[in-house]
Amino acid sequence: MQTYDFIWETVIRNMRNVYTEIKIKSVFEKIKIVDMEPQYVILMTPDETNLEYVRGQQTQLERIIKQAIGEFKIVYVYAYDKDMKNIEQIKRDIQEDIDHPVLGRTPYIIAEEREKSIAEKNASAVKKNQYTFENFIVGSSNRFVYNACLGVADSPASAWNPLFIYGPSGLGKTHLMHSISARIEEQFPELKILYITSENFTNEVIESLRTKDGPAQFRAKYRNCDVLLIDDIQFIAGKDTTQEEFFHTFNELYEAHKQIVISSDRPPREIKRLDERLSGRFQSGLTADVQPPDYELRMAIIKSKAADYKLDLTESSMVYLAEHLTQNIRQIEGALTKIFAKSYLYGIPVTEELVINSISDLITYEASPKDIAEKIMSVVSARYGASKDELRGKSKKKEIVEARHVCAYLIRDLTGFSLNQIGALLNRDHTTIMNSCEVTKKQIMNDPLFEKEIKDIIAEVKG
């Protein structure tokens, strides 16, 4: 059912803080919600080999699903019905357990081969069509990176190579990566495209070392493709063998004029323990950052997603959401999922009161990047005895210069603001801000007392 599909997509996104990408793809992406009531959710896994594992994750899944759809009392059932019961019988069994608990009773979910086939085909179609340029919403904060990705997709290995996309989680980097892949596949079907996360790349490197022919097979796979897209490259940092393999893979593809697209949560120079050779390669092409969505883009996303979910939101409700959901696109999608779930499960209209109550837990402890930046400046000002005007001014006193460096570094680290945005806050150009970040980063690495001071400031900002 389509209304359940996007709820499960939200659950999958929330899983990424708990489970590895391999586990998500091999187990949880195969699961579908087949029925949902205020008291419970019924899940179906078509893969019987994963059944016991999924059942063993009940407590964890209950917590994650509650994050996605709100404060409902939910009973999760993960089962494979060998007896081919129908869903109505299963629901009656569940309700009987709720009303009259029976020790050891476990409701089952139907999973006939025909239904498994339909579910898998539908899931594949949703996955394939989900991430395209057509349904990526463009605004001032992501227009540059969108155009860069579109240029690469329309003209592989001749526009920008490599293309390095970076920015905080939840802003659409993975969407853009899949969009590039889908468009190239459509326009250049003869090209061999490989998309992989750095975690899976690392695991394949390790696996290849277990057999005699493994390394050769691994290299043939990655060095004979036409387009390589690797997500979350920051996770190969510190892994010497993986970095060595990727360095040579990168070189061979680049010299053969093959397209390389890389994503990360930060620019190459800020990835700690990344091989300098790789950092240099990554910076040799085009680096494009994805910034947090501004108000106009947030409003456009809310309107688009509300239409997809068939949510009848008033203009004032959408304004409220756009003003309070400032973190990222994922936060907006999660909020709309909760609003839909409450309305759908309880059969109530989407009122402004429902909207406010549904997202209260998302905004209670969150502040906009601008608010965080202002708080950083306030905390640093108090600790260093430097006013905000002095931080923005031209004073070259040692303590004020150091405070300015710390401000630039922390704003960059905690908000994801671009160098130009930070420069505007501190009345400096982007080169000066970059230098401030580098100076502070080196001092953190070399001075344990200074590192503790930075951690204390971060704790105060977040506290």
CSV table of C-alpha atoms in Angstrom, one decimal, residues 52-208:
chain,number,residue,atom,x,y,z
A,52,GLU,CA,14.4,-14.9,13.5
A,53,TYR,CA,16.9,-12.0,13.3
A,54,VAL,CA,14.0,-9.5,12.7
A,55,ARG,CA,12.0,-10.9,15.6
A,56,GLY,CA,15.0,-10.5,17.8
A,57,GLN,CA,15.2,-6.8,17.0
A,58,GLN,CA,11.6,-6.1,18.3
A,59,THR,CA,12.7,-3.7,21.1
A,60,GLN,CA,15.0,-1.7,18.8
A,61,LEU,CA,12.4,-1.6,16.0
A,62,GLU,CA,9.7,-0.4,18.3
A,63,ARG,CA,11.8,2.5,19.3
A,64,ILE,CA,12.7,3.4,15.7
A,65,ILE,CA,9.1,3.1,14.5
A,66,LYS,CA,7.8,5.3,17.3
A,67,GLN,CA,10.3,7.9,16.2
A,68,ALA,CA,8.7,7.8,12.8
A,69,ILE,CA,5.0,7.8,13.5
A,70,GLY,CA,4.6,9.1,17.0
A,71,GLU,CA,3.6,8.1,20.5
A,72,PHE,CA,1.4,5.1,19.6
A,73,LYS,CA,1.3,1.8,21.5
A,74,ILE,CA,2.6,-0.4,18.8
A,75,VAL,CA,2.9,-4.2,18.6
A,76,TYR,CA,5.3,-5.4,16.0
A,77,VAL,CA,4.9,-8.8,14.4
A,78,TYR,CA,7.7,-10.2,12.2
A,79,ALA,CA,6.7,-13.5,10.8
A,80,TYR,CA,6.4,-15.8,7.8
A,81,ASP,CA,3.1,-17.6,7.5
A,82,LYS,CA,3.8,-21.1,6.3
A,83,ASP,CA,0.1,-21.9,6.8
A,84,MET,CA,-1.0,-19.2,4.4
A,85,LYS,CA,-3.4,-17.5,6.8
A,86,ASN,CA,-5.2,-14.5,5.5
A,87,ILE,CA,-4.5,-11.0,6.9
A,88,GLU,CA,-7.9,-10.6,8.5
A,89,GLN,CA,-7.3,-13.8,10.5
A,90,ILE,CA,-3.9,-12.5,11.6
A,91,LYS,CA,-5.4,-9.2,12.7
A,92,ARG,CA,-8.0,-11.1,14.8
A,93,ASP,CA,-5.2,-13.1,16.4
A,94,ILE,CA,-3.3,-9.9,17.2
A,95,GLN,CA,-6.4,-8.3,18.7
A,96,GLU,CA,-7.1,-11.4,20.8
A,97,ASP,CA,-3.5,-11.2,22.1
A,98,ILE,CA,-4.0,-7.5,22.9
A,99,ASP,CA,-7.3,-8.1,24.7
A,100,HIS,CA,-6.4,-11.5,26.3
A,101,PRO,CA,-2.6,-12.1,26.3
A,102,VAL,CA,-1.7,-15.7,25.7
A,103,LEU,CA,1.9,-16.7,26.6
A,104,GLY,CA,3.9,-17.8,23.6
A,105,ARG,CA,1.3,-16.8,20.9
A,106,THR,CA,2.9,-15.2,17.9
A,107,PRO,CA,0.6,-13.9,15.1
A,108,TYR,CA,1.9,-14.6,11.6
A,109,ILE,CA,1.9,-12.7,8.3
A,110,ILE,CA,0.8,-14.1,5.0
A,111,ALA,CA,3.6,-14.3,2.5
A,112,GLU,CA,2.4,-16.3,-0.5
A,113,GLU,CA,4.8,-16.4,-3.4
A,114,ARG,CA,2.5,-14.3,-5.6
A,115,GLU,CA,2.4,-11.6,-3.0
A,116,LYS,CA,6.1,-11.8,-2.4
A,117,SER,CA,6.7,-11.3,-6.1
A,118,ILE,CA,4.3,-8.3,-6.2
A,119,ALA,CA,5.9,-6.7,-3.1
A,120,GLU,CA,9.4,-7.1,-4.4
A,121,LYS,CA,8.5,-5.6,-7.8
A,122,ASN,CA,6.7,-2.7,-6.2
A,123,ALA,CA,9.6,-2.1,-3.8
A,124,SER,CA,12.0,-2.1,-6.8
A,125,ALA,CA,9.9,0.3,-8.8
A,126,VAL,CA,9.6,2.7,-5.8
A,127,LYS,CA,13.3,2.5,-5.2
A,128,LYS,CA,14.2,3.2,-8.8
A,129,ASN,CA,11.8,6.1,-9.3
A,130,GLN,CA,12.3,7.7,-5.9
A,131,TYR,CA,15.6,9.4,-6.5
A,132,THR,CA,15.5,11.4,-9.8
A,133,PHE,CA,16.3,15.0,-10.8
A,134,GLU,CA,12.7,15.5,-11.6
A,135,ASN,CA,11.6,15.0,-7.9
A,136,PHE,CA,14.6,16.8,-6.4
A,137,ILE,CA,13.3,20.2,-5.2
A,138,VAL,CA,15.7,23.0,-6.1
A,139,GLY,CA,16.2,26.3,-4.2
A,140,SER,CA,19.0,28.8,-3.6
A,141,SER,CA,20.8,26.6,-1.1
A,142,ASN,CA,21.2,23.6,-3.4
A,143,ARG,CA,21.0,25.1,-6.9
A,144,PHE,CA,24.7,25.1,-7.5
A,145,VAL,CA,25.2,21.4,-6.6
A,146,TYR,CA,22.1,20.4,-8.5
A,147,ASN,CA,23.3,22.0,-11.7
A,148,ALA,CA,26.7,20.4,-11.2
A,149,CYS,CA,25.2,17.0,-10.8
A,150,LEU,CA,22.9,17.6,-13.8
A,151,GLY,CA,25.9,18.6,-15.9
A,152,VAL,CA,27.8,15.4,-15.0
A,153,ALA,CA,24.8,13.2,-15.7
A,154,ASP,CA,24.2,14.8,-19.1
A,155,SER,CA,27.9,14.7,-20.1
A,156,PRO,CA,29.8,12.1,-18.1
A,157,ALA,CA,33.6,12.5,-17.7
A,158,SER,CA,33.6,15.8,-19.7
A,159,ALA,CA,31.9,18.3,-17.4
A,160,TRP,CA,33.5,17.9,-14.0
A,161,ASN,CA,35.6,15.0,-13.0
A,162,PRO,CA,35.8,14.1,-10.2
A,163,LEU,CA,32.7,15.7,-8.7
A,164,PHE,CA,32.9,15.9,-4.9
A,165,ILE,CA,29.5,16.6,-3.2
A,166,TYR,CA,29.6,17.5,0.5
A,167,GLY,CA,27.3,18.7,3.3
A,168,PRO,CA,25.6,17.5,6.5
A,169,SER,CA,23.3,14.5,6.6
A,170,GLY,CA,19.8,14.7,5.4
A,171,LEU,CA,20.2,17.4,2.7
A,172,GLY,CA,19.9,15.3,-0.4
A,173,LYS,CA,23.4,14.1,-1.3
A,174,THR,CA,22.3,10.5,-1.8
A,175,HIS,CA,19.3,11.6,-3.8
A,176,LEU,CA,21.6,13.5,-6.1
A,177,MET,CA,23.9,10.5,-6.4
A,178,HIS,CA,21.1,8.2,-7.4
A,179,SER,CA,19.7,10.9,-9.8
A,180,ILE,CA,23.0,11.0,-11.6
A,181,SER,CA,23.0,7.2,-11.9
A,182,ALA,CA,19.4,7.1,-13.1
A,183,ARG,CA,19.9,9.8,-15.8
A,184,ILE,CA,23.1,8.3,-17.1
A,185,GLU,CA,21.5,4.9,-17.3
A,186,GLU,CA,18.6,6.4,-19.2
A,187,GLN,CA,20.7,8.5,-21.6
A,188,PHE,CA,23.8,6.2,-22.0
A,189,PRO,CA,22.6,2.6,-21.5
A,190,GLU,CA,25.8,1.3,-22.9
A,191,LEU,CA,27.8,2.7,-19.9
A,192,LYS,CA,28.6,0.5,-16.9
A,193,ILE,CA,27.6,2.3,-13.7
A,194,LEU,CA,28.6,1.3,-10.2
A,195,TYR,CA,27.1,3.0,-7.1
A,196,ILE,CA,28.3,1.9,-3.7
A,197,THR,CA,28.8,3.3,-0.1
A,198,SER,CA,32.3,3.5,1.3
A,199,GLU,CA,31.3,1.0,4.0
A,200,ASN,CA,30.4,-1.6,1.4
A,201,PHE,CA,33.5,-0.8,-0.6
A,202,THR,CA,35.6,-1.4,2.5
A,203,ASN,CA,33.8,-4.7,3.2
A,204,GLU,CA,34.4,-5.8,-0.4
A,205,VAL,CA,38.1,-5.0,0.0
A,206,ILE,CA,38.3,-7.1,3.1
A,207,GLU,CA,36.4,-10.0,1.5
A,208,SER,CA,38.6,-9.9,-1.6
